[in-house]
Amino acid sequence: VGAVWLALVLALIVLPSALGVSLGISEAYMWVLVKTLEWATIRIEKGVKKSQPQMLKSPAANGIIERDETPMEKEIARLHRVDFEFSDIFYFCRKGFEAIVEDEVTQRFSSEELVSWNLLTRTNVNFHYISLRLTVVWVIGVIVRYCFLLPLRFTLAAIGITSMIVGTTMVGQLPNSSVKNYLSEVVHLTCSRTLVRALSGTIHYHNKENKPQKGGICVANHTSPIDAIILTNDGCYAMVGQVHGGLMGVIQRATVKACPHVWFERSEIKDRHLVTKRLREHVADKSKLPILIFPEGTCINNTSVMMFKKGSFEIGGTIYPVAIKYDPQFGDAFWNSSKYNIVSYLLRIMTSWAIVCNVWYMPPMVRKEGEDAVQFANRVKSAIARQGGLTELPWDGGLKRAKVKDTFKEEQQKNYSKMLVRNGSIG
Amino acid sequence: VPPTPSPLSFPPTVTSEQIEHLHRRFKQLSRDQLTIRKENFDSIPDLEFNPIRGKIVHAFFDKRNLRQESDGLADEINFEDFLTIMSYFRPIEMNMDEEQLNRFRKEKLKFLFHMYDSDHDGKITLQEYRNVVEELLSGNPHLEKESARSIADGAMMEAASICVGQMGPDQVYEGITFEDFLKMWQGIDIETKMHVRFLNMEPIAHCY
C-alpha cells in the first residue's frame, strides 16, 4: 500500500510540478471548498438572524470601536471656551481609553479576525452552535483535514525538501556554466512547486511583466516564513539570511553550492557595513539572480504594512516591489512567533483548508535625486500597501517585542504644546 | 446618600459580544493572568504618546472609581473591575430619561474629578491643578515650569469666579469641590466627548 501511495503522489503531483503543468486537482478541490464555505456562511447568517433580530447594520471596519478621526487641533479648538482649561483633559482621556480598548499596533501582531466562520475549530471564537448539519460538515472537515490532507501534505513536504537538498548538492558538483544555472533553476522551481502543493497553495500572480530582473532587489511585505516559497514558486531568487543550525542549515549549505544565495554568519549580520557591502557586490553583478528581502524585519498579520527598515534601501540598484495578500478565509498564514513555535505553526498550516493568496509584481523603483534612504523606503512601502489593499503604519515591527522609542513620544507631546502657544494661552 | 447602582444593573447597553471583545483585550493585556497590574499598561504603544498616561492608568486602580468603600489604590484589578472602569465611557443611549442622563453625566464628571484630585480629599487644590497642567505639557522642553504655573493659576481664578463669585480681599479659595466642579460644566455637553462607542459586527456572506 505504501508503495502505491508513493507512486500516486509522485505521478500526480511531483512530476507535474517538475514539468510546470497542472492537472487541475487543486482547482477542483478549491471549487468544492468554496461552495462548502458559502453554504456554511449562509447557514450561520440564518442562525444569527433568528436569535438576534434587531442587530444594527454597520460595515465591519478595521477595528472594534468607532474612532473619531478629527485631528487634535480641531477637537481641542471645539472644546475650548476662552483659553486653556480642563477641556484638554477630555481629549487625552478619551484617546487614552481608546488605546486601552484597542490599539492600532498590538492588534497587528495577532491573527486577523474573520467575519464569518470558515469551519476550522481554531477560528470558532465568536460563533456558536447553529445547526446539526453545520456541525456534521465541520466533523467531516476535521477528518478530511487531519486524516487525509495532513499525511499527504507531510509526504509532499518531505519529498520537496529532500529533493531540494539532493538536487542542489548534485548540481553543485558541476563547474560554473550556463548549464549549471539552468539545472539549478529547474531544481529550485520543482521543489518550490512541490512545497506549495504541500500547503495546498493557490497563488494568483498579477502583472508578471514586472517580475524582478537579474541584478535587482525584490522587496515584499512579510507575513510568514512561507512568503519566500510563494515567490520562488514563480521565479528564482537569491535568498538573504542568517545561517541556522539543524535542517535549515543543511538546506542552506546545499543550496548555496548550486546558486549564489547570500547567507550570513551570526556575527557578520551585526556589522551593517559588511552586510551592505556584500549585498552591493551581489547586486552589481548583473548575471546574478535578484535578491529577496523582507524589510519589515518581522512577521505582521497581513492587514497592514509596518515600517520598512532603511538598510535594504541603501544598497542601491533597482527595487522591484511585490505585494503579497493572503485570503484568511481558507487558512491563516500569519506566524505569531510569540504564541507558536515553527513546528506548531507548520502543523497549523498543514491542517488548514488551503493557502490562497494574491501576488502583485509592481513596476521597478529607484531612489530619486535628493531622496534619502528613509524617504525611499516609505515611498516603496506606500506603494506596496496601496497595491495589496493593506493599511499603512509608521510603526516599527520591532514593537512586537520592545517598547516605543522616546523620540516618538516627544514628537506627539511637542505638537500639543506648540498648539497651546499658538492659541495664545501662554504669555 | 444612597449608594450609586452598579453600572451593570443599568439597562443592558453592552452586548455580550462587546464583553467578549473586552475580555479578549483584558487577557491580552494581562498576558493570560486573572488580574492586571500597572505594569501591564506599558505594553500599549499608542498609550505612550499620551501626556496624561500616568493619570489614566492610575484611574484604573483608584478605589473610588472601583466603587469600593475603602480609599486609596488597588494593586491589581480583575476583569470585573476593568469593566467597571470601562463603563464610565459608555455612550448615552437614545432611550434614557432625564434622571438617568443626569446620573450618567454626574458619573463621568466624578471620574474626571478623581483624576484631578490626587490626594483623595474631595477638593482640587491649586497645587493639584498645577500638577495636571505640568503633565499635559511635560513633553515640550521649551516650555518652562513658569508657563505651566501661570496657566494653572489663571484657570483656578476663573474657576473661583464661577463658583464663588466676587471674592473679598482676604478670602482664600481653598479648592474646587465636586459641587463647584459640576457648576463649571453646567450647560456644556461633555457626555458626547467622553465616550467610546463599539462598532457592531455580524457575519457577512462572501460572494466569490
XYZ file of C-alpha atoms in Angstrom:
635
model
C 0.000 0.000 0.000
C 2.834 2.349 0.904
C 4.425 1.873 -2.494
C 1.164 2.511 -4.331
C 0.594 5.641 -2.293
C 4.079 6.939 -3.040
C 3.778 6.160 -6.713
C 0.478 8.024 -6.929
C 1.938 11.050 -5.205
C 4.948 11.098 -7.479
C 2.929 10.710 -10.637
C 0.111 13.089 -9.834
C 1.961 15.814 -8.023
C 5.725 15.783 -8.233
C 6.045 15.057 -11.922
C 3.642 17.795 -12.991
C 5.498 20.283 -10.788
C 8.774 19.347 -12.415
C 7.252 19.950 -15.814
C 5.378 23.028 -14.700
C 1.920 21.756 -15.652
C -1.220 21.451 -13.589
C -3.617 18.508 -13.582
C -6.477 20.526 -12.225
C -6.752 18.611 -8.966
C -6.219 21.650 -6.768
C -8.711 23.645 -8.793
C -11.374 21.012 -8.213
C -10.578 20.911 -4.509
C -10.844 24.682 -4.236
C -14.172 24.714 -6.018
C -15.648 22.210 -3.567
C -14.179 24.157 -0.651
C -15.624 27.480 -1.783
C -19.082 26.019 -2.249
C -18.990 24.438 1.193
C -17.922 27.640 2.910
C -20.568 29.673 1.125
C -23.212 27.240 2.305
C -21.840 27.406 5.856
C -21.894 31.196 5.887
C -25.493 31.343 4.762
C -26.496 28.876 7.447
C -24.714 30.906 10.108
C -26.389 34.096 8.938
C -29.782 32.417 9.139
C -28.968 31.167 12.614
C -27.869 34.559 13.827
C -30.907 36.325 12.419
C -33.168 34.016 14.360
C -31.665 34.780 17.739
C -30.991 38.498 17.423
C -33.485 40.128 15.103
C -32.576 43.732 15.889
C -28.892 43.902 15.061
C -27.929 47.277 13.664
C -26.385 47.120 10.255
C -22.967 48.625 10.090
C -19.999 47.606 7.993
C -17.263 45.734 9.814
C -14.426 48.187 9.837
C -10.832 47.666 10.710
C -11.329 47.650 14.457
C -13.952 47.195 17.118
C -14.524 50.746 18.319
C -15.603 53.848 16.487
C -12.736 56.282 16.238
C -13.183 59.982 15.905
C -10.623 60.887 13.287
C -10.734 64.676 13.722
C -7.205 65.967 14.189
C -6.112 67.104 17.603
C -6.190 70.822 16.771
C -9.835 70.857 15.620
C -11.028 68.773 18.508
C -9.399 70.907 21.171
C -10.479 74.124 19.488
C -14.042 72.898 19.713
C -13.770 72.271 23.407
C -12.040 75.482 24.328
C -14.101 78.311 25.732
C -11.572 81.024 26.290
C -8.169 79.518 26.756
C -6.513 76.532 28.327
C -8.880 74.726 30.616
C -9.972 71.407 31.924
C -11.255 70.604 28.433
C -7.953 69.375 27.076
C -8.036 66.558 29.510
C -11.172 65.172 27.839
C -9.408 64.730 24.576
C -6.462 62.877 26.058
C -8.632 60.902 28.395
C -10.683 59.560 25.560
C -7.679 58.883 23.390
C -6.135 57.006 26.279
C -9.223 54.852 26.705
C -9.440 54.130 23.034
C -5.828 52.993 23.115
C -6.516 50.732 26.073
C -9.525 49.094 24.444
C -7.804 48.650 21.144
C -4.570 49.967 19.766
C -3.528 50.076 16.174
C -0.280 48.306 16.710
C -0.831 45.385 19.093
C -3.732 44.107 17.031
C -1.373 43.629 14.083
C 0.522 41.017 15.995
C -2.397 38.672 16.350
C -4.313 36.952 13.619
C -6.918 38.816 11.640
C -10.427 38.177 12.906
C -12.706 36.524 10.416
C -16.106 37.920 9.649
C -17.570 34.512 9.079
C -16.575 31.117 10.396
C -14.586 29.014 7.986
C -15.278 25.643 9.618
C -11.925 25.426 11.347
C -12.044 24.803 15.077
C -9.353 27.360 15.763
C -11.335 30.254 14.341
C -14.546 29.371 16.138
C -14.309 32.140 18.679
C -17.456 34.163 18.201
C -19.682 31.686 16.537
C -21.769 29.256 18.489
C -23.655 26.087 17.754
C -26.029 26.807 14.897
C -27.363 23.589 13.479
C -26.789 19.875 13.251
C -25.946 19.930 9.570
C -23.242 22.518 10.109
C -21.705 20.502 12.907
C -21.696 17.365 10.754
C -19.945 19.202 7.946
C -17.442 20.501 10.430
C -16.696 16.993 11.734
C -16.233 15.717 8.184
C -13.905 18.642 7.658
C -11.810 17.681 10.657
C -11.494 14.095 9.443
C -10.574 15.161 5.925
C -8.004 17.624 7.149
C -6.259 15.521 9.749
C -6.516 12.044 8.304
C -6.168 12.700 4.620
C -4.698 16.096 3.920
C -2.137 16.164 6.694
C -0.341 12.915 5.776
C -0.459 13.852 2.105
C 0.996 17.264 2.732
C 3.614 15.910 5.049
C 4.732 13.405 2.417
C 4.939 16.142 -0.179
C 6.902 18.403 2.092
C 9.343 15.629 2.879
C 9.780 14.869 -0.816
C 10.189 18.530 -1.604
C 12.837 19.197 0.987
C 14.770 16.013 0.321
C 14.877 16.580 -3.400
C 15.945 20.157 -2.802
C 18.911 19.029 -0.747
C 19.854 16.142 -3.006
C 19.242 18.061 -6.216
C 21.208 21.146 -5.289
C 24.092 19.113 -3.947
C 24.305 17.236 -7.241
C 24.062 20.393 -9.318
C 26.616 21.999 -7.068
C 29.228 19.493 -8.194
C 29.145 20.843 -11.735
C 31.584 23.536 -12.832
C 30.121 27.005 -13.214
C 28.386 27.287 -16.556
C 25.084 28.201 -18.078
C 24.048 24.525 -17.897
C 24.605 24.599 -14.174
C 22.487 27.715 -13.813
C 19.714 26.193 -15.880
C 19.700 22.976 -13.855
C 19.819 24.885 -10.617
C 16.753 26.834 -11.689
C 14.919 23.629 -12.574
C 15.700 22.065 -9.207
C 14.697 25.152 -7.228
C 11.474 25.622 -9.150
C 10.426 21.978 -8.877
C 10.987 21.881 -5.154
C 9.200 25.167 -4.643
C 6.208 23.982 -6.615
C 6.109 20.736 -4.673
C 6.220 22.618 -1.399
C 3.439 24.941 -2.499
C 1.292 21.941 -3.308
C 2.233 20.564 0.072
C 0.357 23.502 1.504
C -2.499 23.349 -0.983
C -1.464 26.722 -2.147
C -3.402 28.606 -4.761
C -1.469 31.649 -5.849
C -2.603 34.260 -8.323
C 0.250 36.214 -9.854
C -0.557 39.603 -11.307
C 1.431 41.795 -13.649
C 4.037 39.232 -14.478
C 5.688 41.671 -16.854
C 7.119 43.409 -13.803
C 8.879 40.324 -12.476
C 12.196 41.107 -10.794
C 15.173 41.045 -13.114
C 18.732 39.907 -12.500
C 20.835 42.364 -10.547
C 17.800 43.843 -8.842
C 16.400 43.731 -5.339
C 12.970 42.309 -4.663
C 11.178 43.643 -1.567
C 7.905 42.356 -0.201
C 5.741 42.593 2.904
C 6.284 39.823 5.410
C 3.600 37.649 6.905
C 5.137 34.240 7.379
C 8.164 32.102 6.506
C 6.098 30.762 3.594
C 6.388 34.088 1.766
C 9.712 33.013 0.302
C 8.235 29.808 -1.111
C 5.296 31.713 -2.569
C 7.673 33.890 -4.536
C 10.153 31.223 -5.567
C 7.254 29.248 -6.975
C 7.264 31.635 -9.887
C 10.879 32.574 -10.329
C 14.352 32.178 -8.933
C 15.797 34.475 -6.349
C 18.946 34.703 -4.314
C 17.915 34.410 -0.702
C 19.401 36.551 2.017
C 19.524 35.481 5.595
C 21.298 34.227 8.634
C 22.874 30.810 8.824
C 20.828 28.462 11.003
C 21.574 25.122 12.522
C 19.645 21.917 12.056
C 17.630 21.066 8.976
C 17.508 24.663 7.824
C 21.302 24.825 7.949
C 21.595 21.692 5.826
C 19.283 23.185 3.211
C 21.225 26.442 3.239
C 24.590 24.746 2.786
C 23.305 22.567 -0.019
C 21.558 25.284 -1.998
C 24.393 27.776 -1.840
C 26.565 25.390 -3.885
C 24.126 25.448 -6.758
C 23.099 29.075 -6.708
C 24.698 32.152 -5.128
C 22.437 32.731 -2.128
C 23.754 35.151 0.463
C 23.994 33.569 3.880
C 25.498 35.484 6.784
C 27.055 34.138 9.931
C 25.506 35.389 13.121
C 28.488 37.589 13.889
C 28.536 39.093 10.411
C 24.926 40.160 10.487
C 25.550 42.597 13.311
C 28.022 44.506 11.167
C 25.785 46.623 8.968
C 28.580 47.845 6.735
C 29.675 44.319 5.969
C 26.148 43.285 5.130
C 25.584 46.272 2.867
C 28.933 45.710 1.132
C 28.257 42.071 0.338
C 24.780 42.814 -0.942
C 26.114 45.654 -3.059
C 28.640 43.341 -4.639
C 25.947 40.828 -5.410
C 23.657 43.421 -6.965
C 26.462 44.894 -9.053
C 26.974 41.550 -10.762
C 24.228 41.650 -13.376
C 24.422 37.941 -14.018
C 23.339 37.075 -10.506
C 19.750 36.412 -9.529
C 17.735 39.194 -7.857
C 17.924 39.154 -4.089
C 14.830 38.764 -1.972
C 14.455 40.915 1.139
C 11.653 41.494 3.641
C 12.335 44.975 5.037
C 9.804 44.854 7.861
C 12.107 42.509 9.683
C 9.334 40.541 11.354
C 6.034 38.842 10.568
C 2.983 41.103 10.519
C -0.550 39.807 10.347
C -1.188 40.817 6.719
C -3.684 43.599 7.451
C -1.079 46.303 7.380
C 2.441 47.148 6.358
C 4.787 48.425 9.033
C 7.973 50.414 8.858
C 10.482 49.330 6.247
C 13.995 49.276 7.633
C 16.175 51.558 5.600
C 19.126 49.144 5.350
C 17.754 47.378 2.277
C 17.292 50.708 0.517
C 20.840 51.877 0.970
C 22.315 49.169 -1.247
C 21.453 50.925 -4.475
C 20.237 49.251 -7.627
C 16.675 48.818 -8.796
C 13.978 47.849 -6.333
C 11.189 45.553 -7.509
C 8.326 45.854 -5.000
C 5.987 42.917 -4.568
C 2.743 42.917 -2.584
C 1.508 39.661 -1.056
C -2.004 39.400 0.314
C -3.339 36.172 1.798
C -7.015 35.316 1.911
C -7.668 34.456 5.560
C -10.860 32.578 4.753
C -9.038 29.391 3.845
C -6.240 29.372 6.330
C -4.322 31.800 8.440
C -0.797 32.201 7.131
C 0.381 34.628 9.791
C 3.105 33.317 12.086
C 2.585 34.646 15.576
C 6.066 33.819 16.797
C 5.316 34.776 20.374
C 2.435 32.331 20.501
C 3.545 29.398 18.328
C 6.897 27.900 17.571
C 7.775 26.968 13.998
C 6.681 23.341 14.321
C 3.206 24.084 15.648
C 2.942 26.809 13.050
C 3.681 24.402 10.219
C 1.227 21.918 11.702
C -1.497 24.569 11.725
C -0.744 25.489 8.136
C -0.882 21.870 7.045
C -4.242 21.311 8.703
C -5.872 24.421 7.234
C -8.025 24.199 4.180
C -5.600 25.883 1.846
C -3.341 28.861 1.457
C -4.780 31.272 -1.041
C -3.005 34.444 -1.900
C -2.534 37.161 -4.456
C 0.877 38.359 -5.526
C 1.262 41.627 -7.375
C 4.502 42.410 -9.151
C 4.937 46.160 -9.284
C 6.927 48.369 -11.637
C 10.536 48.890 -10.550
C 11.506 51.900 -8.433
C 14.811 53.684 -7.969
C 15.947 56.254 -5.476
C 15.266 59.759 -6.679
C 17.684 62.712 -6.572
C 17.819 64.191 -3.120
C 15.782 61.415 -1.575
C 17.337 59.691 1.411
C 17.013 56.002 2.251
C 14.206 56.536 4.761
C 12.050 58.529 2.341
C 12.676 55.995 -0.393
C 11.726 53.182 1.984
C 8.484 54.943 2.853
C 7.681 55.529 -0.791
C 8.068 51.848 -1.598
C 6.092 50.915 1.488
C 3.145 53.114 0.469
C 3.144 51.636 -3.000
C 3.032 48.093 -1.655
C 0.316 48.933 0.875
C -1.833 50.546 -1.808
C -1.492 47.656 -4.207
C -2.192 44.966 -1.647
C -5.090 46.795 -0.030
C -3.276 46.915 3.306
C -3.241 49.813 5.723
C -0.007 51.639 6.233
C 1.511 52.180 9.632
C 4.608 54.184 10.512
C 5.327 51.937 13.445
C 8.295 49.620 13.706
C 7.568 45.897 13.633
C 10.070 45.596 16.454
C 7.318 46.823 18.779
C 6.214 43.214 18.907
C 8.913 42.753 21.488
C 10.148 46.179 22.552
C 8.649 49.434 23.807
C 8.117 52.685 21.971
C 11.226 54.784 21.466
C 11.237 58.006 23.462
C 11.848 60.086 20.343
C 8.431 59.097 19.027
C 6.737 60.110 22.253
C 8.343 63.523 22.335
C 7.124 64.330 18.839
C 3.487 63.998 19.838
C 3.890 65.935 23.041
C 5.693 68.708 21.219
C 2.765 69.000 18.818
C 0.375 69.535 21.667
C 2.478 72.202 23.376
C 3.044 74.023 20.105
C -0.705 74.235 19.738
C -1.138 75.829 23.121
C 1.425 78.505 22.367
C -0.284 79.286 19.093
C -3.662 79.690 20.748
C -2.117 82.407 22.831
C -2.805 80.631 26.064
C 0.646 81.329 27.315
C 2.173 84.739 27.873
C -26.584 59.411 50.376
C -27.933 56.322 48.631
C -25.189 54.178 47.061
C -24.944 54.554 43.312
C -26.246 51.477 41.487
C -23.579 49.298 39.928
C -23.168 50.103 36.217
C -24.038 46.581 35.149
C -27.512 46.989 36.563
C -28.265 49.736 34.074
C -30.414 48.669 31.132
C -28.177 46.302 29.141
C -26.266 48.636 26.879
C -23.228 46.433 26.493
C -23.822 43.355 24.381
C -22.300 40.017 25.279
C -20.219 40.296 22.135
C -18.645 43.523 23.327
C -17.918 41.966 26.672
C -16.200 39.095 24.867
C -14.087 41.590 22.937
C -13.145 43.380 26.121
C -12.365 40.089 27.765
C -10.013 39.145 24.993
C -8.370 42.523 25.286
C -8.094 42.044 29.037
C -6.395 38.677 28.535
C -4.027 40.225 26.048
C -3.072 42.986 28.466
C -2.800 40.697 31.470
C -0.883 38.076 29.447
C -3.478 35.446 30.334
C -3.413 36.157 34.078
C -6.557 36.831 36.078
C -5.552 40.337 37.146
C -3.865 43.369 35.680
C -1.204 45.471 37.333
C 0.012 48.911 36.400
C 2.985 47.474 34.514
C 0.677 45.678 32.083
C -0.340 49.017 30.570
C 3.243 49.536 29.442
C 2.689 47.223 26.514
C 0.365 49.615 24.659
C 2.373 51.693 22.176
C -0.477 54.135 21.423
C -0.745 54.988 25.096
C 2.888 56.041 25.304
C 2.049 59.184 23.347
C -0.479 60.334 25.874
C 0.820 63.033 28.243
C -1.627 62.158 30.993
C -0.910 58.481 30.657
C 0.031 58.259 34.318
C -3.299 59.674 35.437
C -5.290 57.424 33.129
C -3.583 54.259 34.312
C -3.901 55.475 37.890
C -7.642 55.887 37.361
C -7.987 52.161 36.751
C -6.637 51.368 40.184
C -8.315 54.208 42.077
C -10.631 52.593 44.590
C -13.077 55.472 44.370
C -13.664 54.604 40.714
C -13.924 50.936 41.510
C -16.842 51.714 43.801
C -15.163 50.154 46.763
C -15.905 51.523 50.183
C -12.251 51.850 51.123
C -9.955 54.509 49.827
C -6.581 54.531 48.159
C -5.155 52.460 45.361
C -5.623 48.836 44.457
C -2.539 46.834 43.479
C -4.273 44.831 40.845
C -7.699 44.646 39.226
C -9.677 41.769 37.788
C -11.926 41.713 34.744
C -14.995 42.926 36.626
C -13.076 45.970 37.852
C -11.851 46.535 34.310
C -15.438 46.563 33.076
C -16.429 48.897 35.886
C -13.884 51.469 34.752
C -14.834 50.967 31.091
C -18.439 51.676 31.964
C -17.547 55.289 32.665
C -17.039 55.638 28.943
C -20.318 54.173 27.822
C -22.081 56.294 25.223
C -25.505 57.674 26.037
C -28.476 55.690 24.816
C -31.459 57.082 22.987
C -33.924 55.707 25.471
C -32.531 57.345 28.589
C -34.774 59.583 30.624
C -33.859 62.858 32.335
C -32.904 61.279 35.631
C -30.706 58.624 34.013
C -28.974 61.226 31.884
C -28.206 63.317 34.928
C -26.824 60.359 36.814
C -24.775 59.387 33.786
C -23.270 62.830 33.478
C -22.507 63.001 37.154
C -20.703 59.664 36.970
C -18.485 60.825 34.151
C -17.686 64.116 35.813
C -16.924 62.322 39.039
C -14.442 60.133 37.189
C -12.762 63.225 35.825
C -12.794 64.882 39.217
C -10.965 61.922 40.740
C -8.297 62.323 38.097
C -7.508 65.806 39.298
C -7.965 65.228 42.996
C -4.874 63.108 43.536
C -4.795 63.192 47.342
C -8.400 61.994 47.569
C -9.507 64.790 49.880
C -12.503 65.812 47.802
C -11.021 69.132 46.653
C -8.895 70.140 43.710
C -6.294 72.483 45.102
C -4.114 74.865 43.156
C -1.161 72.517 43.521
C -3.109 69.551 42.216
C -4.268 71.522 39.229
C -0.726 72.663 38.558
C 0.343 69.017 38.545
C -2.146 68.187 35.840
C -1.091 71.113 33.665
C 2.547 70.209 34.054
C 1.831 66.664 32.952
C -0.108 67.844 29.940
C 2.830 69.994 28.891
C 5.530 67.591 30.012
C 6.733 66.676 26.553
C 7.834 70.053 25.410
C 11.279 71.033 26.676
C 10.799 74.607 25.522
C 8.010 75.392 27.940
C 9.249 76.337 31.388
C 7.639 75.484 34.634
C 6.616 79.126 34.993
C 4.309 78.966 31.981
C 2.630 75.857 33.336
C 2.128 77.640 36.645
C 0.607 80.740 35.140
C -1.830 78.641 33.141
C -2.871 76.790 36.251
C -3.254 79.981 38.265
C -5.328 81.617 35.549
C -7.610 78.628 35.325
C -8.085 78.431 39.091
C -9.018 82.093 39.208
C -11.616 81.565 36.552
C -12.944 78.570 38.425
C -13.137 80.624 41.600
C -15.041 83.394 39.872
C -17.576 80.941 38.504
C -18.068 79.132 41.763
C -17.777 81.748 44.426
C -18.339 84.975 42.517
C -16.511 88.035 43.633
C -14.149 87.206 46.444
C -13.251 89.587 49.200
C -9.592 90.643 49.576
C -8.936 88.287 52.467
C -10.972 85.352 51.182
C -8.973 82.332 50.224
C -10.234 79.897 47.640
C -9.404 76.533 49.098
C -10.035 74.346 46.187
C -12.677 73.141 43.789
C -15.155 70.807 45.418
C -17.226 68.382 43.404
C -20.257 70.659 43.541
C -18.189 73.529 42.173
C -16.861 71.205 39.533
C -20.404 70.333 38.453
C -21.262 74.026 38.322
C -18.354 74.734 35.989
C -19.572 72.222 33.486
C -23.201 73.244 33.557
C -24.585 73.780 30.093
C -21.631 72.146 28.401
C -22.322 68.826 26.839
C -19.499 66.528 27.910
C -21.319 63.245 27.517
C -20.587 63.108 23.835
C -16.927 63.862 24.401
C -16.315 61.242 26.985
C -17.414 58.003 25.436
C -16.097 55.123 23.388
C -18.574 53.546 21.032
C -18.362 49.950 19.843
C -18.968 49.015 16.228
C -21.451 46.251 15.552
C -20.176 43.235 13.739
C -22.132 40.473 12.146
C -21.365 37.760 9.627
C -21.440 38.915 6.046
C -21.822 36.385 3.253
C -18.799 36.264 0.988
C -19.516 36.066 -2.712
C -16.855 34.517 -4.872
